[in-house]
XYZ file of C-alpha atoms in Angstrom:
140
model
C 0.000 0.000 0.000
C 1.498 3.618 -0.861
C 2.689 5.421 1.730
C 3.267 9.776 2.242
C 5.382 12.077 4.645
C 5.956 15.384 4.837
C 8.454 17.399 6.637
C 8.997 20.863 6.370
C 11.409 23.331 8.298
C 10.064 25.481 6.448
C 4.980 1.676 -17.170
C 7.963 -0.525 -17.619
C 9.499 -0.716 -14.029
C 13.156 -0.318 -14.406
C 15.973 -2.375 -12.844
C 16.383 -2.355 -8.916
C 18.453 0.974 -7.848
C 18.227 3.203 -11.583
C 17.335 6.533 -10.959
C 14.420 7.398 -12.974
C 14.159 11.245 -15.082
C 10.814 10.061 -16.118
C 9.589 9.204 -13.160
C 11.231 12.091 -11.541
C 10.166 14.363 -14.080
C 6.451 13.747 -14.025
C 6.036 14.401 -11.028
C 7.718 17.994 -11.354
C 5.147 18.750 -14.063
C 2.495 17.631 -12.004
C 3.772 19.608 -8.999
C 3.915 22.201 -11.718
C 0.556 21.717 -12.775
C -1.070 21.691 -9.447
C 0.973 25.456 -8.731
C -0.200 26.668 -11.632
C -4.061 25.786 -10.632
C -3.876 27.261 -7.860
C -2.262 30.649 -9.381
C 1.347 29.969 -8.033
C 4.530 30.373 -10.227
C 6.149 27.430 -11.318
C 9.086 25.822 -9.633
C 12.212 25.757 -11.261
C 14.715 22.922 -10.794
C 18.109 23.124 -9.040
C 20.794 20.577 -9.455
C 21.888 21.454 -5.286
C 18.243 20.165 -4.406
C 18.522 17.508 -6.657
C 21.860 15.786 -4.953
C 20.119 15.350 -1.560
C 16.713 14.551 -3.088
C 18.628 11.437 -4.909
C 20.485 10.461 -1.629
C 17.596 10.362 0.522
C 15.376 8.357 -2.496
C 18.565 6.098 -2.693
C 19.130 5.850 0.824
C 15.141 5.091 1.635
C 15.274 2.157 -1.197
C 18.380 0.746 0.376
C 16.571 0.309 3.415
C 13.169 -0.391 2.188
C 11.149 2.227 4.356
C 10.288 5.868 4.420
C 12.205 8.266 6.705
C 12.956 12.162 6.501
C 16.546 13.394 5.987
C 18.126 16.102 8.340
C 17.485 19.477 6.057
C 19.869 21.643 7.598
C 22.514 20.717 5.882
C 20.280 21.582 2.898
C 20.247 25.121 4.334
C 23.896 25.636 4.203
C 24.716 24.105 1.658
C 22.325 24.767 -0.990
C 22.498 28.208 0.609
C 18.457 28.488 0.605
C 16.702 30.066 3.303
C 13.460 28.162 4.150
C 13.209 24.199 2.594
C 10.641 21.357 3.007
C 10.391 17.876 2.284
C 7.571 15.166 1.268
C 8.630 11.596 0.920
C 6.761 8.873 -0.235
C 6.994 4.830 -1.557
C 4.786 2.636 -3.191
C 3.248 4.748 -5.979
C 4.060 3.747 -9.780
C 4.104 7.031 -11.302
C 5.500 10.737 -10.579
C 1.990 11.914 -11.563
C 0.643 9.330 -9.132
C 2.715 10.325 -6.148
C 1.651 14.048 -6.816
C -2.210 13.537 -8.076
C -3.358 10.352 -6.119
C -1.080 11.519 -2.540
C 0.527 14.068 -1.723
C -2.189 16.630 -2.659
C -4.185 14.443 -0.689
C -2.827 14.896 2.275
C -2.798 18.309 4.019
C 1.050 19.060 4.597
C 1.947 17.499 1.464
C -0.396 19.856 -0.830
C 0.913 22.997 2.178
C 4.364 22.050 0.623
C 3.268 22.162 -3.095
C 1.253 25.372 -2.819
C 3.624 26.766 -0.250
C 3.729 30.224 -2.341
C 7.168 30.636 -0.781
C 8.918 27.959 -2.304
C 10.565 28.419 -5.588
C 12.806 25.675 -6.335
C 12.353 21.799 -6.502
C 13.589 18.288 -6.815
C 12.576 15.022 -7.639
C 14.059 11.615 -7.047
C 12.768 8.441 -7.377
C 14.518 4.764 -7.010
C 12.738 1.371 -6.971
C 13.643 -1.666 -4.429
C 11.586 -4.839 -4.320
C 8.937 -3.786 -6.252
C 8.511 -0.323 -4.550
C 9.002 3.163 -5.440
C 11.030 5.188 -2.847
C 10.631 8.967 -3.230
C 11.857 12.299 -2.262
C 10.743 15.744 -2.737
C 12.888 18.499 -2.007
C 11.511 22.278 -1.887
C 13.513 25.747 -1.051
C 13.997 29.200 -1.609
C 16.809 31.624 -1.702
């Protein structure tokens, strides 16, 4: 059964451990397309995001559950000032893990909207069967 987190300080199925763009990047344009709904800018990528959003997808498929990472680091050294998180597992799609549960759940959709965010990341990595994912958000 799919699974959600959120933390904020602020259909082929690939082999086990690839990272996945496609995966990844559907769920930016649905991210995207939920912002824009709602009258919010879009998000733009950022490759600093994007290292610790593949570590903690990586990390969470290594050990087969879902767990935050520690963002402060994220502060420093993406040199943002406010960041959030969701996490997820189980969902097969980037669009699913957006559509079908993270805007379903109240701090997950508070992240998407969160007019204060401008940047993003996406990871995803599979394990067992099971989509691990992270979402990284921040602004400078």
């Amino acid at each position: 059964m799919p699974a959600l987190s959120t933390f904020s300080v602020a259909h082929a199925q690939p082999k086990r451990g690839v990272k996945t763009d496609p995966y990844a990047g559907t769920a930016v344009a649905a991210t995207n397309d939920q912002r824009a709904a709602a009258g919010l800018p879009t998000l733009k990528r950022d490759r600093c995001l994007q290292r610790f959003a593949a570590r903690q997808a990586a990390r969470m498929a290594k050990q087969r559950e879902m767990f935050h990472q520690d963002l402060s680091p994220i502060l420093r050294k993406c040199h943002v000032r406010s960041v959030g998180e969701n996490v997820a597992y189980g969902f097969g799609s980037g669009e699913s893990v957006v559509n079908d549960g993270w805007m379903n759940s109240a701090g997950h959709r508070a992240n998407i909207l969160d007019r204060n965010f401008r940047l993003v990341a996406v990871a995803a990595h599979e394990a067992g069967g099971r989509w691990y994912v992270a979402q990284v958000f921040g602004r400078r």
